[in-house]
Tab-separated table of C-alpha atoms (C1' of nucleotides) in Angstrom:
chain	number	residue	atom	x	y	z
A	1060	UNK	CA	71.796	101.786	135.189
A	1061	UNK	CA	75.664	102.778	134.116
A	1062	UNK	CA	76.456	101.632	137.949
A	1063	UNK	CA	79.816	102.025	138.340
A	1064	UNK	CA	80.000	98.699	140.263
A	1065	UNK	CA	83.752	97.099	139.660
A	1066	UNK	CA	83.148	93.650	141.446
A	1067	UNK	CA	87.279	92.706	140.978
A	1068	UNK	CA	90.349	94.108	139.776
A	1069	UNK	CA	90.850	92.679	136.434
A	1070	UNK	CA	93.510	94.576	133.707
A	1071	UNK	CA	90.936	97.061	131.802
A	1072	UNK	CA	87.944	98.267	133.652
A	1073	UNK	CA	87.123	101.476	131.932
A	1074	UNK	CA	84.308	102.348	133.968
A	1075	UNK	CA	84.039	105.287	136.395
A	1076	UNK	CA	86.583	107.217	134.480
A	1077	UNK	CA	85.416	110.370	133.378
A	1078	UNK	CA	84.000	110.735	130.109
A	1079	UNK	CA	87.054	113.858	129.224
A	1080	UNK	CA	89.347	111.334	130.817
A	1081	UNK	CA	88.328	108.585	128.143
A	1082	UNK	CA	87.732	111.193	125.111
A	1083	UNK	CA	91.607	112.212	125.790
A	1084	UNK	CA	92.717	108.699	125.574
A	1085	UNK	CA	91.535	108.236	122.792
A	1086	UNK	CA	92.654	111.931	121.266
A	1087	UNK	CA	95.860	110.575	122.634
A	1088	UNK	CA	96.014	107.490	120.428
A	1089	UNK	CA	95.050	109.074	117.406
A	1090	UNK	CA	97.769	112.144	118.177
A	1091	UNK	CA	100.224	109.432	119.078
A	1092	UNK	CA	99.645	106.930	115.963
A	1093	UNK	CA	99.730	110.136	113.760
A	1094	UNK	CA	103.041	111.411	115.639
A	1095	UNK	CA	105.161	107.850	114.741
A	1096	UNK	CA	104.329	107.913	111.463
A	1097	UNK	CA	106.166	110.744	110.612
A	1098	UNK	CA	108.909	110.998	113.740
A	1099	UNK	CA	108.953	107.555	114.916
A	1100	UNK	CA	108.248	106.211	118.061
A	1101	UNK	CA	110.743	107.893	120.336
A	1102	UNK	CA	109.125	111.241	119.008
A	1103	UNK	CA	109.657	114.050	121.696
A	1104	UNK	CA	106.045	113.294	124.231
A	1105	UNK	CA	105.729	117.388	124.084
A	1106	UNK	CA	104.998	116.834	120.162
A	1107	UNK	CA	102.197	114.182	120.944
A	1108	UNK	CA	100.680	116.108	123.803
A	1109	UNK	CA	100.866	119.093	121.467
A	1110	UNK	CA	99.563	117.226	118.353
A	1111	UNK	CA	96.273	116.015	120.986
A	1112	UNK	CA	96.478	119.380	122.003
A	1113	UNK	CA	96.991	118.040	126.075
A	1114	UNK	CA	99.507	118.792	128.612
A	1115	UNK	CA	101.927	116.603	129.493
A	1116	UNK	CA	100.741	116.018	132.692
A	1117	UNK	CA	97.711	114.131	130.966
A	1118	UNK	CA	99.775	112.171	128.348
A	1119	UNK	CA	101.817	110.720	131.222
A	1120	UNK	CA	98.924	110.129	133.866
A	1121	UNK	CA	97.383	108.079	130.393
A	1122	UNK	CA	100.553	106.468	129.905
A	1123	UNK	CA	102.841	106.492	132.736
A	1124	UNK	CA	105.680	104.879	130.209
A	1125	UNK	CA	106.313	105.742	126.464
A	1126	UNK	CA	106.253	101.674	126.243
A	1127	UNK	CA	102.724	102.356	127.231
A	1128	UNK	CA	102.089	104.405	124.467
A	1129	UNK	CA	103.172	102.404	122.121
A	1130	UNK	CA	101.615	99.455	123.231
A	1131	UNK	CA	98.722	100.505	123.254
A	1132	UNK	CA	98.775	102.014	119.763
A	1133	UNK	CA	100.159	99.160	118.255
A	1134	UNK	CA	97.824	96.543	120.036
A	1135	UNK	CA	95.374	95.421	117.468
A	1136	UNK	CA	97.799	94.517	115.444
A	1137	UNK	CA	100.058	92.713	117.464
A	1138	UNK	CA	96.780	91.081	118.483
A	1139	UNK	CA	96.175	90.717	114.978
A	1140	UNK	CA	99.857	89.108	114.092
A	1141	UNK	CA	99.020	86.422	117.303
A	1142	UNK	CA	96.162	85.230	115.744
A	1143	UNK	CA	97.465	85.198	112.801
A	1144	UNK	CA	99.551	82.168	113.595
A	1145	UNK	CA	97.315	78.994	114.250
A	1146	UNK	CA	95.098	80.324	111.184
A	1147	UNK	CA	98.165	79.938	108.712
A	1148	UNK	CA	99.113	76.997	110.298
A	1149	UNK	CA	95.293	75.443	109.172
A	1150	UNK	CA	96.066	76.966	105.577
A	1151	UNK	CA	99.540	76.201	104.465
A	1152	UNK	CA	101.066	73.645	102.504
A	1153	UNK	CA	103.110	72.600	105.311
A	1154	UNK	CA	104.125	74.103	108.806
A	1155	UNK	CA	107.290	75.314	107.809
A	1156	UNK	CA	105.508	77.744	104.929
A	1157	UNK	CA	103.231	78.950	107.512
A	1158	UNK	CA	105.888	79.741	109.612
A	1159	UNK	CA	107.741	81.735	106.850
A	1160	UNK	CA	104.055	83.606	106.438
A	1161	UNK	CA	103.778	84.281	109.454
A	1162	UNK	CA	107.476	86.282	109.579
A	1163	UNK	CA	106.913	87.550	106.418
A	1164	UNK	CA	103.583	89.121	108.716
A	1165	UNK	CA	105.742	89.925	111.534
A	1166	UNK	CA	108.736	91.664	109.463
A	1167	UNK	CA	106.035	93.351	107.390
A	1168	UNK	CA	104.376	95.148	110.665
A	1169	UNK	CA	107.833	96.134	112.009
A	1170	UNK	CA	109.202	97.704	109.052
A	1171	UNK	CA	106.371	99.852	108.456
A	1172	UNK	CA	107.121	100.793	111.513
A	1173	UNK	CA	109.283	103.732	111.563
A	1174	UNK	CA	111.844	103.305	114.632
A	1175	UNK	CA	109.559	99.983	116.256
A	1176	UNK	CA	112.032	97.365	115.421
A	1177	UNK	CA	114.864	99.589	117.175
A	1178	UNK	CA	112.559	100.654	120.364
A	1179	UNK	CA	111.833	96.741	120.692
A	1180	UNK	CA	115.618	96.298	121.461
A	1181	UNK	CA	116.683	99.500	123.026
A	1182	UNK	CA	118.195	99.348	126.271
A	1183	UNK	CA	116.694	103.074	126.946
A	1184	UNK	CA	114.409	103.615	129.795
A	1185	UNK	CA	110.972	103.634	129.050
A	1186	UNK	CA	110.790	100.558	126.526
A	1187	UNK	CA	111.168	96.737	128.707
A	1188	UNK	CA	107.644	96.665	129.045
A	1189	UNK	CA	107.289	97.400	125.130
A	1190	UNK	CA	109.641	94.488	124.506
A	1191	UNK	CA	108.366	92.228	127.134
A	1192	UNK	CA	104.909	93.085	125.467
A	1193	UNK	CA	105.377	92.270	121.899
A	1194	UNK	CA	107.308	88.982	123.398
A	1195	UNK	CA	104.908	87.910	125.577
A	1196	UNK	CA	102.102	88.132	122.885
A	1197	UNK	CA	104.074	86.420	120.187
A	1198	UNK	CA	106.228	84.233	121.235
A	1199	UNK	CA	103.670	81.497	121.815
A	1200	UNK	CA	102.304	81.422	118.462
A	1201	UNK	CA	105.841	81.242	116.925
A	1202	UNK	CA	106.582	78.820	119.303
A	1203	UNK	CA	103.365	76.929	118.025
A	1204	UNK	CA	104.574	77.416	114.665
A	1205	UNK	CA	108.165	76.413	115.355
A	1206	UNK	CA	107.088	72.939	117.204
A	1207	UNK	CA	104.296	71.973	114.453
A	1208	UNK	CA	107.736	72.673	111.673
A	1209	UNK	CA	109.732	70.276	113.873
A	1210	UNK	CA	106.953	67.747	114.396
A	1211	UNK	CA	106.668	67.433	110.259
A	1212	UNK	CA	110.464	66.880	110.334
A	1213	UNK	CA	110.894	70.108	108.446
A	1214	UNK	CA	113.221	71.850	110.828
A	1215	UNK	CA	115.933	70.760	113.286
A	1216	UNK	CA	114.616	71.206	116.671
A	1217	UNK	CA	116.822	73.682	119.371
A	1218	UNK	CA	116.159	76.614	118.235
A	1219	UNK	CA	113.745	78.315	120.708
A	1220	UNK	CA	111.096	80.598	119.607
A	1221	UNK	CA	112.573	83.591	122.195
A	1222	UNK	CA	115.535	83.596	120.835
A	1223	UNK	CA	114.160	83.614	116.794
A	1224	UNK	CA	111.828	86.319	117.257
A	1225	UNK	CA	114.492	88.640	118.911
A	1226	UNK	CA	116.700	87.858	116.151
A	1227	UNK	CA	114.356	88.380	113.489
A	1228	UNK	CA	113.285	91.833	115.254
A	1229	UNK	CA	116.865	92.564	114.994
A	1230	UNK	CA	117.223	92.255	111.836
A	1231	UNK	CA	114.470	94.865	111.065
A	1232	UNK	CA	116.078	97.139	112.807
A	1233	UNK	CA	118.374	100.156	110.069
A	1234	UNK	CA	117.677	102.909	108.814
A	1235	UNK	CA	114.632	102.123	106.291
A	1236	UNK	CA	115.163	102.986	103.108
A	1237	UNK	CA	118.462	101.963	102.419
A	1238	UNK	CA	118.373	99.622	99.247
A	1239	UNK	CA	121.460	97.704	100.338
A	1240	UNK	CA	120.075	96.317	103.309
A	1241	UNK	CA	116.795	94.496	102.682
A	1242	UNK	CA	115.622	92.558	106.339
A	1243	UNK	CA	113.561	89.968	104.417
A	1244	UNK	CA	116.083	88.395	103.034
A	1245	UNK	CA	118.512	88.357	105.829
A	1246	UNK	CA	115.235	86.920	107.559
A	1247	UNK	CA	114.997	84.415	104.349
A	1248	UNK	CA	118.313	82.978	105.015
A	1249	UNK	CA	117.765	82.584	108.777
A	1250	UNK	CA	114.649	80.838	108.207
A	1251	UNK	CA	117.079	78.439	105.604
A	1252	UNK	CA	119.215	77.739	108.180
A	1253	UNK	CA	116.704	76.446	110.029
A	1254	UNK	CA	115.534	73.745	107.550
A	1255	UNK	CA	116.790	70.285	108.122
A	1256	UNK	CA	120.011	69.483	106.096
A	1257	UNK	CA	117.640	66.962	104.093
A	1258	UNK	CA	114.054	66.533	103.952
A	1259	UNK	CA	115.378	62.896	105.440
B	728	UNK	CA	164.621	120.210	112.848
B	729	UNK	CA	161.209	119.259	113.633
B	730	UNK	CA	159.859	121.409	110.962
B	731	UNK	CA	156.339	121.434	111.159
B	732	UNK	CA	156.319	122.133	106.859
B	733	UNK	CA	153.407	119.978	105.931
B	734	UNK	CA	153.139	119.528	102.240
B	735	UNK	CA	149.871	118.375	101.390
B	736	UNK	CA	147.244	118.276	103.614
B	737	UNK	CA	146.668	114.102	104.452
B	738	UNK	CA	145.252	112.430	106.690
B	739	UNK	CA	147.546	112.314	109.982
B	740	UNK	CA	150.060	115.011	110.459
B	741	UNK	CA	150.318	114.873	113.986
B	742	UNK	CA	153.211	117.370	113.894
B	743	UNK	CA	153.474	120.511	114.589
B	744	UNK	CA	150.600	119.732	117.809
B	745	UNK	CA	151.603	121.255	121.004
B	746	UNK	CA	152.753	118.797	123.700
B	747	UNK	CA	149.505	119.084	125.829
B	748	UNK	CA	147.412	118.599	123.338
B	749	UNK	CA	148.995	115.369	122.064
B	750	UNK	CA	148.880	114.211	125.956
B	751	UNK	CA	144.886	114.844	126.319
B	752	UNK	CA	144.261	113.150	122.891
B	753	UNK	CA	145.732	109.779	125.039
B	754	UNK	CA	144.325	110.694	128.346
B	755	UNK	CA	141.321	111.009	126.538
B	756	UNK	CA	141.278	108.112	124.813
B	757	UNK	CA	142.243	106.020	127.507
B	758	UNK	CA	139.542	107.514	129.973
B	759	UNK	CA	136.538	106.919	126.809
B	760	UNK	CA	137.769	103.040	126.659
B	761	UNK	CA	137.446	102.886	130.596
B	762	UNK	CA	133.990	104.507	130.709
B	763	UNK	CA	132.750	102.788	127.631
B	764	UNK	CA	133.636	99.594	129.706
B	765	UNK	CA	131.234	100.809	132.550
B	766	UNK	CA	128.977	102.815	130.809
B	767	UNK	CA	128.433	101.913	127.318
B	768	UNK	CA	129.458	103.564	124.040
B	769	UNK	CA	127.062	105.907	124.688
B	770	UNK	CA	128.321	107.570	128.047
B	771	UNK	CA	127.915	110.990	128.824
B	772	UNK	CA	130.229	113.044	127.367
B	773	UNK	CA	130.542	114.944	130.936
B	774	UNK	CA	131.559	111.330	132.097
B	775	UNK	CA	134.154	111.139	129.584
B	776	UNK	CA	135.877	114.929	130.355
B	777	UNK	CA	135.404	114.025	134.215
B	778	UNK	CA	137.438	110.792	133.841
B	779	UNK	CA	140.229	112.204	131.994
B	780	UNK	CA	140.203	115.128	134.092
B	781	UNK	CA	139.866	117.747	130.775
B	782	UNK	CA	136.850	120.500	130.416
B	783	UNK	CA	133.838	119.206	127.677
B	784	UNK	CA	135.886	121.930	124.506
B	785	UNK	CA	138.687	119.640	124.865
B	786	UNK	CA	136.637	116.438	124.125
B	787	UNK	CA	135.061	118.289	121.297
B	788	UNK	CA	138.199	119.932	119.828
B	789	UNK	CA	139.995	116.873	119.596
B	790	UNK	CA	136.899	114.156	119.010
B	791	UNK	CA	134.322	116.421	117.130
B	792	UNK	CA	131.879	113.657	116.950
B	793	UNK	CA	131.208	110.973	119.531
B	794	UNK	CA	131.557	108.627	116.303
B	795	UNK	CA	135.475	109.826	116.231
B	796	UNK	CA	135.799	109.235	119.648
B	797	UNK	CA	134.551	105.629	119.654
B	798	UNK	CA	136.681	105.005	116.620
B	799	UNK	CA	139.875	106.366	117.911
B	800	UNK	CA	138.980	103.787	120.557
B	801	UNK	CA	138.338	100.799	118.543
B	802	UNK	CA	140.429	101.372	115.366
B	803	UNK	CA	143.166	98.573	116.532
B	804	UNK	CA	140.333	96.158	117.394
B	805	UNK	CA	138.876	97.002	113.980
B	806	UNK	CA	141.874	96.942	111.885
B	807	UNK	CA	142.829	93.626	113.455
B	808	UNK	CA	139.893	91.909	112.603
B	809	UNK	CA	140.020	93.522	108.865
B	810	UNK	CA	143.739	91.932	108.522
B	811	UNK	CA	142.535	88.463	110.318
B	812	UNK	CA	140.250	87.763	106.880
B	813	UNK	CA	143.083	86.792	104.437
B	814	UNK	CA	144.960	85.276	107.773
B	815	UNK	CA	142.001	82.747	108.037
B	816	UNK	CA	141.749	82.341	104.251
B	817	UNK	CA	144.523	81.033	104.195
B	818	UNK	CA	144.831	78.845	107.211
B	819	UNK	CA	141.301	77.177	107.576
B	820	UNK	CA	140.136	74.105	105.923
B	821	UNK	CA	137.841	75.610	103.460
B	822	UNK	CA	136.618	79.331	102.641
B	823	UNK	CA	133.725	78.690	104.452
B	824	UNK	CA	135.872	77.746	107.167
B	825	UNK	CA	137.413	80.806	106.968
B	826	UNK	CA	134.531	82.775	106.971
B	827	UNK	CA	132.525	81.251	109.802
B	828	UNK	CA	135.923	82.219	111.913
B	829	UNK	CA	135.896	85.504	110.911
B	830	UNK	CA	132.269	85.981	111.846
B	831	UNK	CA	132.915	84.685	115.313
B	832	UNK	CA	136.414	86.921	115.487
B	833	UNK	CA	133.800	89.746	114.805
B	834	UNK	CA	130.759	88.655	116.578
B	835	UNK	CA	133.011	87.938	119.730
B	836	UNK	CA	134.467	92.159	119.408
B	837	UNK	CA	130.913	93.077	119.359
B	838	UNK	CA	129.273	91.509	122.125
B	839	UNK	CA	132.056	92.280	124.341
B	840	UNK	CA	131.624	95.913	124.030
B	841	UNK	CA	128.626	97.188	125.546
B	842	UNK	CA	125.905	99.295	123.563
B	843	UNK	CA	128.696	99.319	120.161
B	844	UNK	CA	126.247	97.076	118.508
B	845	UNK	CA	123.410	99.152	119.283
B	846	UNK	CA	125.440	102.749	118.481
B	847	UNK	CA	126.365	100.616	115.313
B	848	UNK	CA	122.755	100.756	113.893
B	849	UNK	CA	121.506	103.856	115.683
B	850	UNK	CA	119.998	106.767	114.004
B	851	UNK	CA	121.167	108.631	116.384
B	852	UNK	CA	123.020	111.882	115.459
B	853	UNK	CA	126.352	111.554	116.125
B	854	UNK	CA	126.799	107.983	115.211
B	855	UNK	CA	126.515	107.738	111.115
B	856	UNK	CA	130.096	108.311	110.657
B	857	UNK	CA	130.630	104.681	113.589
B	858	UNK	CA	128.927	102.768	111.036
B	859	UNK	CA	130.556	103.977	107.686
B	860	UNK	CA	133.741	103.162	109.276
B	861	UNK	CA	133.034	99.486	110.275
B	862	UNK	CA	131.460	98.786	106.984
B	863	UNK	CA	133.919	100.754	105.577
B	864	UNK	CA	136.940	98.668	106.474
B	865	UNK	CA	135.107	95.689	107.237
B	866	UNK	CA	132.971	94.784	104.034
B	867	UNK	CA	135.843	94.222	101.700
B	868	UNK	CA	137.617	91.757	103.750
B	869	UNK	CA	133.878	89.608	104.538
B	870	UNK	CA	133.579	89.954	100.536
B	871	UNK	CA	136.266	88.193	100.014
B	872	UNK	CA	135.616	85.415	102.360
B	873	UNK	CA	132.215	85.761	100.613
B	874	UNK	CA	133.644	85.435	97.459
B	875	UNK	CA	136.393	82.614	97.997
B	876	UNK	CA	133.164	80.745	99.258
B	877	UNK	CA	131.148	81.117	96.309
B	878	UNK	CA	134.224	80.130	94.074
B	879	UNK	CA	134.726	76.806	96.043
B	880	UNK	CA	130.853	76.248	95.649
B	881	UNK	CA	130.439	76.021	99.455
B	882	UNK	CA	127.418	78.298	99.780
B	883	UNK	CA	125.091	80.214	97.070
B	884	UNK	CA	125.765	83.104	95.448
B	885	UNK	CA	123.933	86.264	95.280
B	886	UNK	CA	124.094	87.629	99.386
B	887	UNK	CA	125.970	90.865	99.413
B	888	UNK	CA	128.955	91.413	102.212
B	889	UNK	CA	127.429	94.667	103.000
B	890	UNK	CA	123.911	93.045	104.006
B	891	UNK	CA	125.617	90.143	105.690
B	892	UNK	CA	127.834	92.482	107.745
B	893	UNK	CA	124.721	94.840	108.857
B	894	UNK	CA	122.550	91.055	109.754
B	895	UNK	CA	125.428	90.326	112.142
B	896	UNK	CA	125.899	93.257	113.639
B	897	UNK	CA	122.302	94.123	113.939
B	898	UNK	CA	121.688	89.824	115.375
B	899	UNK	CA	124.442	91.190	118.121
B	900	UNK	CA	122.041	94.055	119.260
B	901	UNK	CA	120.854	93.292	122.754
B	902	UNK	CA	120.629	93.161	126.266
B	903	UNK	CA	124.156	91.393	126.823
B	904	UNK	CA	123.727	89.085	129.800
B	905	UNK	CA	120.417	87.527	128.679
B	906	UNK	CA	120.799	84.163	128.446
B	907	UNK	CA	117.776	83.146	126.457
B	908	UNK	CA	119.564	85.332	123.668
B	909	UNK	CA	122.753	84.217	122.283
B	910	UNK	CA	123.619	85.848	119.125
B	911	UNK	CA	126.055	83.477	117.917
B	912	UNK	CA	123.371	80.980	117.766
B	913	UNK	CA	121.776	83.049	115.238
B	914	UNK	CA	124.559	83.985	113.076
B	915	UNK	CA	125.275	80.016	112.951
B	916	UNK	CA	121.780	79.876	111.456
B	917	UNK	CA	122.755	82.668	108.966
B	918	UNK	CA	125.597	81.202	108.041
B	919	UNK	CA	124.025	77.901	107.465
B	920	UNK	CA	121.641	79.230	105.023
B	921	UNK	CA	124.306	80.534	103.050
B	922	UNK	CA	125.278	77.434	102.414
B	923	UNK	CA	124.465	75.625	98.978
B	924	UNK	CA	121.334	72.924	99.529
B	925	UNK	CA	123.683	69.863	98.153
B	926	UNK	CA	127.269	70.935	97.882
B	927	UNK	CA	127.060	69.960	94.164
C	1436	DT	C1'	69.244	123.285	140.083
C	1437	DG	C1'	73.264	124.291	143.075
C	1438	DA	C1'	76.977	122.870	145.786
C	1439	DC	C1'	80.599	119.741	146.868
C	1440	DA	C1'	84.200	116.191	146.334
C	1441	DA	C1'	86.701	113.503	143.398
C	1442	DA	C1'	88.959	113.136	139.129
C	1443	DA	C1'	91.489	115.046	135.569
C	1444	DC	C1'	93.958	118.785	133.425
C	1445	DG	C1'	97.794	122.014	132.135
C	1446	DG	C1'	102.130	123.536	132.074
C	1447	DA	C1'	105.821	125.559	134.899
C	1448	DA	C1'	109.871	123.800	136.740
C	1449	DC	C1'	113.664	120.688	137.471
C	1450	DA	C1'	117.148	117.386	135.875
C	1451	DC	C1'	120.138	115.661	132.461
C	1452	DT	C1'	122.538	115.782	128.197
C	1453	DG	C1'	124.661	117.470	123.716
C	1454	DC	C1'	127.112	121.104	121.890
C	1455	DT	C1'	129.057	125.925	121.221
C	1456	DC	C1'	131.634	129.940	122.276
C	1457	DC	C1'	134.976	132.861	124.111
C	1458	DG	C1'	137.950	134.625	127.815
C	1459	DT	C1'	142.047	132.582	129.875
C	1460	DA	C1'	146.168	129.727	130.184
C	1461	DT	C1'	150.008	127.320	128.080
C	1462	DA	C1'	153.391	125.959	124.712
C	1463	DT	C1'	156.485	127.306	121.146
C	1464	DT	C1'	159.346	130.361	118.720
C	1465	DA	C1'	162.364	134.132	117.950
D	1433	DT	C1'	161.803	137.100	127.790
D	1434	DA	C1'	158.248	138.742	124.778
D	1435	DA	C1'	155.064	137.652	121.195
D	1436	DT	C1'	151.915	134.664	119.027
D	1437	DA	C1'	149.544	130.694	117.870
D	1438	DT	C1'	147.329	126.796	120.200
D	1439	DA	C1'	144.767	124.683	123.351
D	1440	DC	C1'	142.012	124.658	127.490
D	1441	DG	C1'	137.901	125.123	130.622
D	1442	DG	C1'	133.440	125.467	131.640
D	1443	DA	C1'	129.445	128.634	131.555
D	1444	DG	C1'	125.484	128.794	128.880
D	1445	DC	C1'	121.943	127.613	125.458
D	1446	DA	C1'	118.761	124.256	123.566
D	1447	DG	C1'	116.058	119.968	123.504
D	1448	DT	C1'	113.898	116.359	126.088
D	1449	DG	C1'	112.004	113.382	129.988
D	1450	DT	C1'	109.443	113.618	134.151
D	1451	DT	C1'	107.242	115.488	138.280
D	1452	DC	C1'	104.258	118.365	140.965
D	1453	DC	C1'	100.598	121.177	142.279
D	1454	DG	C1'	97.170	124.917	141.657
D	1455	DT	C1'	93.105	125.113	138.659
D	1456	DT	C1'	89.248	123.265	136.036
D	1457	DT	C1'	85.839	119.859	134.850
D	1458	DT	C1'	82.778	116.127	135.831
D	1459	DG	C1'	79.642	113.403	138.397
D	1460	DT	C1'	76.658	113.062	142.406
D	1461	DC	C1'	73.368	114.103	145.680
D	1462	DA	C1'	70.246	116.837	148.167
DNA sequence: TGACAAAACGGAACACTGCTCCGTATATTA
DNA sequence: TAATATACGGAGCAGTGTTCCGTTTTGTCA
């Protein structure tokens, strides 16, 4: 009955693989969420393999790329933050305070995030495919957000929803913790400056 | 004649260093600016030494820090850009005037130097003292641009140099070259979301 | 069940980098 | 020129990413 029959190629087959292969994908997640909560996500990979009690040799055949890794830990809830969008957009008042929900979501998730917000931007190896992840994924539903803000004559339009999420990402990135430097409401006043000049 | 008596201790003796030493410190320095062109702020050190033609102790006896190093590198830049603020005060139309120069003056140094944006923010180890020298010399002169703005009634008061100065620099964090990031567009939004709702 | 092939594992080993330490070389002074 | 303080060079250690291959485990089939 469990015929291993793949009729295409599709992104996440998950049949055939061994059933140690899958339980240590899984050990790996768990290790690897566990592992960024305290050292952040550019931990040392011998500390997850360690903390899954692998080798490396497994963490990297799971994961060829740390992006990998992190994607895949952080999934659901960039998932999550995607979906999130058209639902506020039903809920709010008016598209531009879904919109600033939906940040306030987004800046949330990264800065719980121990080291996320500066991994999204780093030019270091093993991290485009984390950034072209987490911009793939949400750009359209800011973009969604951004148009239905413009359409209600809330916001000028021009500002592209690429270029707001990487700024907004930026701006969560700093050592957390440090009282004088609050992202939100750097993130507040960019979302300001996006607001028409007068409600017209 | 050249008496190397040195009183007190301060800040920049400079006498009483042997001739070769003085010569490396500039070799040095001029070989870091070349590589930090080509290779970012974060270059091997190796690279560094093998540029200016000096062992890796030399680097580290004279630069103990790769934050010293960098600084020695950009201190002009920086102090220029720290005397431009009561330049433009004085010159522009309006504070805010004034202060929207400065920013670009600043954002225009940082996106010209490859990875300094980045090293600005980093958590990295050697890099803590790179960002208490920016902010450092560069708050108190972007407060008082702040300030002079407030006092005209141009924008709202209550955002804190220090925050605004970290937003910047962290909004000039990126892959330089892509052109569906600008970072100037961004700290235009910022800036307009300083300013008051009605100016009064 | 037992044997065989494919799949997966583990970790030694290599490469690269930051940083230190100390024997050697050079400048300065008397 | 000799003596001494300074400075130099780079080998060497430690931490980390990544690969490679001999060994072990799993699934299958007779």
């Amino acid at each position: 009955m469990p015929t291993p029959r793949r009729s295409g190629e599709g992104p996440a087959p998950a049949r055939g693989k061994r059933a140690d292969a899958l339980r240590n994908q899984q050990t790996l997640l768990t290790a690897a969420a566990a592992v960024f909560v305290t050292s952040g996500v550019d931990a040392p990979i011998r500390e997850i393999a360690a903390r899954a009690g692998v080798g490396m040799g497994t963490i990297y055949r799971h994961f060829p790329t740390r992006a990998d890794l992190v994607v895949a830990v952080y999934r659901h809830q960039v998932e999550e933050c995607a979906a999130a969008g058209p639902r506020l957009l039903d809920g709010a008042d008016s598209p531009f305070a879904a919109l600033r929900q939906w940040v306030d979501l987004f800046v949330d998730f990264l800065v719980t995030k121990h080291g996320l917000a500066n991994a999204l931007q780093s030019d270091g190896s093993g991290f485009e495919a984390l950034h072209t992840y987490f911009l793939d994924r949400l750009v359209p539903t800011c973009a969604q957000l951004l148009d239905a803000a413009v359409d209600a004559g809330e916001i000028r339009p021009g500002t592209h929803a690429y270029e707001l999420m990487r700024g907004i990402g930026n701006l969560c990135i700093g050592r957390d913790g440090d009282p004088r430097y609050d992202p939100r409401r750097l993130v507040e006043l960019l979302l300001i400056g996006l607001r028409r000049p007068q409600p017209s």
